[in-house]
CSV table of C-alpha atoms in Angstrom, one decimal:
chain,number,residue,atom,x,y,z
M,44,ASP,CA,-110.9,-16.4,-102.9
M,45,LYS,CA,-107.6,-18.3,-103.7
M,46,ASN,CA,-109.2,-21.3,-105.0
M,47,GLU,CA,-111.3,-19.4,-107.7
M,48,LEU,CA,-108.0,-17.3,-108.5
M,49,LEU,CA,-105.9,-20.4,-109.2
M,50,PHE,CA,-108.5,-22.0,-111.4
M,51,SER,CA,-109.5,-18.8,-113.3
M,52,GLU,CA,-105.9,-17.5,-113.8
M,53,PHE,CA,-104.0,-20.8,-114.2
M,54,GLY,CA,-106.7,-23.5,-114.5
M,55,ILE,CA,-105.5,-25.2,-111.3
M,56,ASN,CA,-108.0,-26.9,-109.0
M,57,TYR,CA,-106.6,-26.6,-105.5
M,58,ASN,CA,-108.4,-29.6,-104.3
M,59,ASP,CA,-106.7,-31.8,-106.8
M,60,GLU,CA,-103.2,-30.6,-105.6
M,61,PRO,CA,-101.0,-33.0,-103.4
M,62,GLU,CA,-101.0,-32.2,-99.6
M,63,ILE,CA,-97.3,-31.0,-99.7
M,64,TYR,CA,-98.4,-28.0,-101.8
M,65,LYS,CA,-101.6,-27.4,-99.7
M,66,LYS,CA,-100.4,-27.8,-96.3
M,67,GLY,CA,-96.5,-27.9,-96.3
M,68,SER,CA,-94.2,-30.5,-94.7
M,69,VAL,CA,-93.6,-31.6,-91.2
M,70,VAL,CA,-90.5,-33.5,-90.0
M,71,ILE,CA,-91.1,-35.9,-87.1
M,72,ARG,CA,-89.5,-39.0,-85.7
M,73,GLU,CA,-91.3,-42.2,-86.4
M,74,GLU,CA,-90.9,-45.8,-85.1
M,75,VAL,CA,-90.9,-48.5,-87.8
M,76,LEU,CA,-90.2,-52.2,-87.7
M,77,VAL,CA,-87.0,-53.3,-89.3
M,78,ASP,CA,-85.6,-56.9,-89.9
M,79,VAL,CA,-82.6,-57.8,-87.9
M,80,VAL,CA,-80.2,-60.7,-88.4
M,81,ASP,CA,-78.0,-61.8,-85.4
M,82,LYS,CA,-74.7,-63.4,-85.3
M,83,GLN,CA,-76.4,-66.8,-85.6
M,84,GLY,CA,-78.4,-65.8,-88.7
M,85,ASN,CA,-81.7,-65.6,-86.9
M,86,MET,CA,-83.9,-63.0,-88.2
M,87,SER,CA,-86.2,-60.9,-85.9
M,88,LYS,CA,-88.0,-57.6,-86.0
M,89,ARG,CA,-86.9,-54.6,-84.0
M,90,THR,CA,-88.3,-51.0,-83.8
M,91,LYS,CA,-86.1,-48.2,-84.9
M,92,THR,CA,-86.6,-44.3,-84.8
M,93,VAL,CA,-86.2,-42.7,-88.1
M,94,VAL,CA,-86.7,-39.1,-89.3
M,95,ALA,CA,-89.8,-38.9,-91.4
M,96,ILE,CA,-91.1,-36.0,-93.6
M,97,VAL,CA,-94.9,-35.9,-93.5
M,98,HIS,CA,-97.2,-33.9,-95.9
M,99,CYS,CA,-100.4,-33.5,-94.2
M,100,ASP,CA,-102.8,-31.3,-92.1
M,101,ILE,CA,-101.5,-30.8,-88.7
M,102,ILE,CA,-104.6,-28.6,-87.6
M,103,LYS,CA,-106.9,-31.5,-87.8
M,104,ASP,CA,-107.1,-34.2,-85.0
M,105,ALA,CA,-106.1,-37.0,-87.3
M,106,PHE,CA,-102.4,-36.0,-87.3
M,107,TRP,CA,-102.4,-35.5,-83.4
M,108,ASN,CA,-104.2,-38.8,-82.9
M,109,LYS,CA,-101.6,-40.6,-85.1
M,110,HIS,CA,-98.5,-38.7,-83.5
M,111,PRO,CA,-99.2,-37.9,-79.9
M,112,GLU,CA,-95.5,-38.4,-79.2
M,113,VAL,CA,-94.8,-35.0,-80.9
M,114,LEU,CA,-96.0,-33.3,-77.8
M,115,GLY,CA,-94.4,-35.8,-75.6
M,116,GLU,CA,-97.7,-37.2,-74.5
M,117,LYS,CA,-99.6,-40.4,-75.1
M,118,GLY,CA,-103.3,-40.8,-75.9
M,119,THR,CA,-105.7,-39.4,-78.2
M,120,ARG,CA,-106.1,-35.5,-78.6
M,121,ALA,CA,-109.3,-35.6,-76.3
M,122,GLU,CA,-107.5,-37.5,-73.7
M,123,ARG,CA,-104.8,-35.1,-73.7
M,124,LYS,CA,-107.1,-32.1,-73.7
M,125,ALA,CA,-108.9,-33.6,-70.6
M,126,ALA,CA,-105.4,-34.3,-68.8
M,127,SER,CA,-104.4,-30.5,-69.6
M,128,GLN,CA,-107.8,-29.3,-68.2
M,129,LYS,CA,-107.4,-31.2,-65.0
M,130,ARG,CA,-103.8,-29.8,-64.7
M,131,ARG,CA,-105.3,-26.3,-65.1
M,132,GLU,CA,-108.0,-26.9,-62.4
M,133,ALA,CA,-105.5,-28.3,-60.0
M,134,LYS,CA,-103.1,-25.2,-60.3
M,135,GLN,CA,-106.1,-22.9,-60.0
M,136,GLU,CA,-107.1,-24.6,-56.9
M,137,GLN,CA,-103.8,-24.6,-55.5
M,138,GLU,CA,-103.5,-20.8,-56.3
M,139,GLN,CA,-106.8,-20.3,-54.6
M,140,HIS,CA,-105.5,-21.8,-51.4
M,141,LEU,CA,-102.4,-19.6,-51.4
M,142,ASP,CA,-104.5,-16.8,-51.9
M,143,ASP,CA,-106.9,-17.8,-49.0
M,144,PRO,CA,-105.0,-19.1,-46.0
M,145,ALA,CA,-108.2,-19.9,-44.3
M,146,ALA,CA,-109.2,-22.3,-47.0
M,147,ALA,CA,-105.9,-24.1,-46.9
M,148,ASP,CA,-106.4,-24.6,-43.2
M,149,LYS,CA,-109.9,-26.3,-44.0
M,150,ALA,CA,-108.3,-28.5,-46.6
M,151,GLU,CA,-105.8,-29.9,-44.3
């Protein structure tokens, strides 16, 4: 296994390595708060979208719950999965009505 090989050959403990070396990098857009000074000298906060490089595990739910905008959706991963399942079911139901005109007549 790779962990044993790294340790026995090079003395490297895989679990101690930074995420950048274990999982790679992901480039995403993030919204951050920035201080803005208007013409009168008043300071306020605004959101600004910036490009960020994140070193993390994108397979686990934590990433997707923190960054649902990556998929263009809002909500937790479980909520997005439920919405996706509902869309699939609605599409299947629609296809069944197309295949069975009698069922379509009954639905109307």
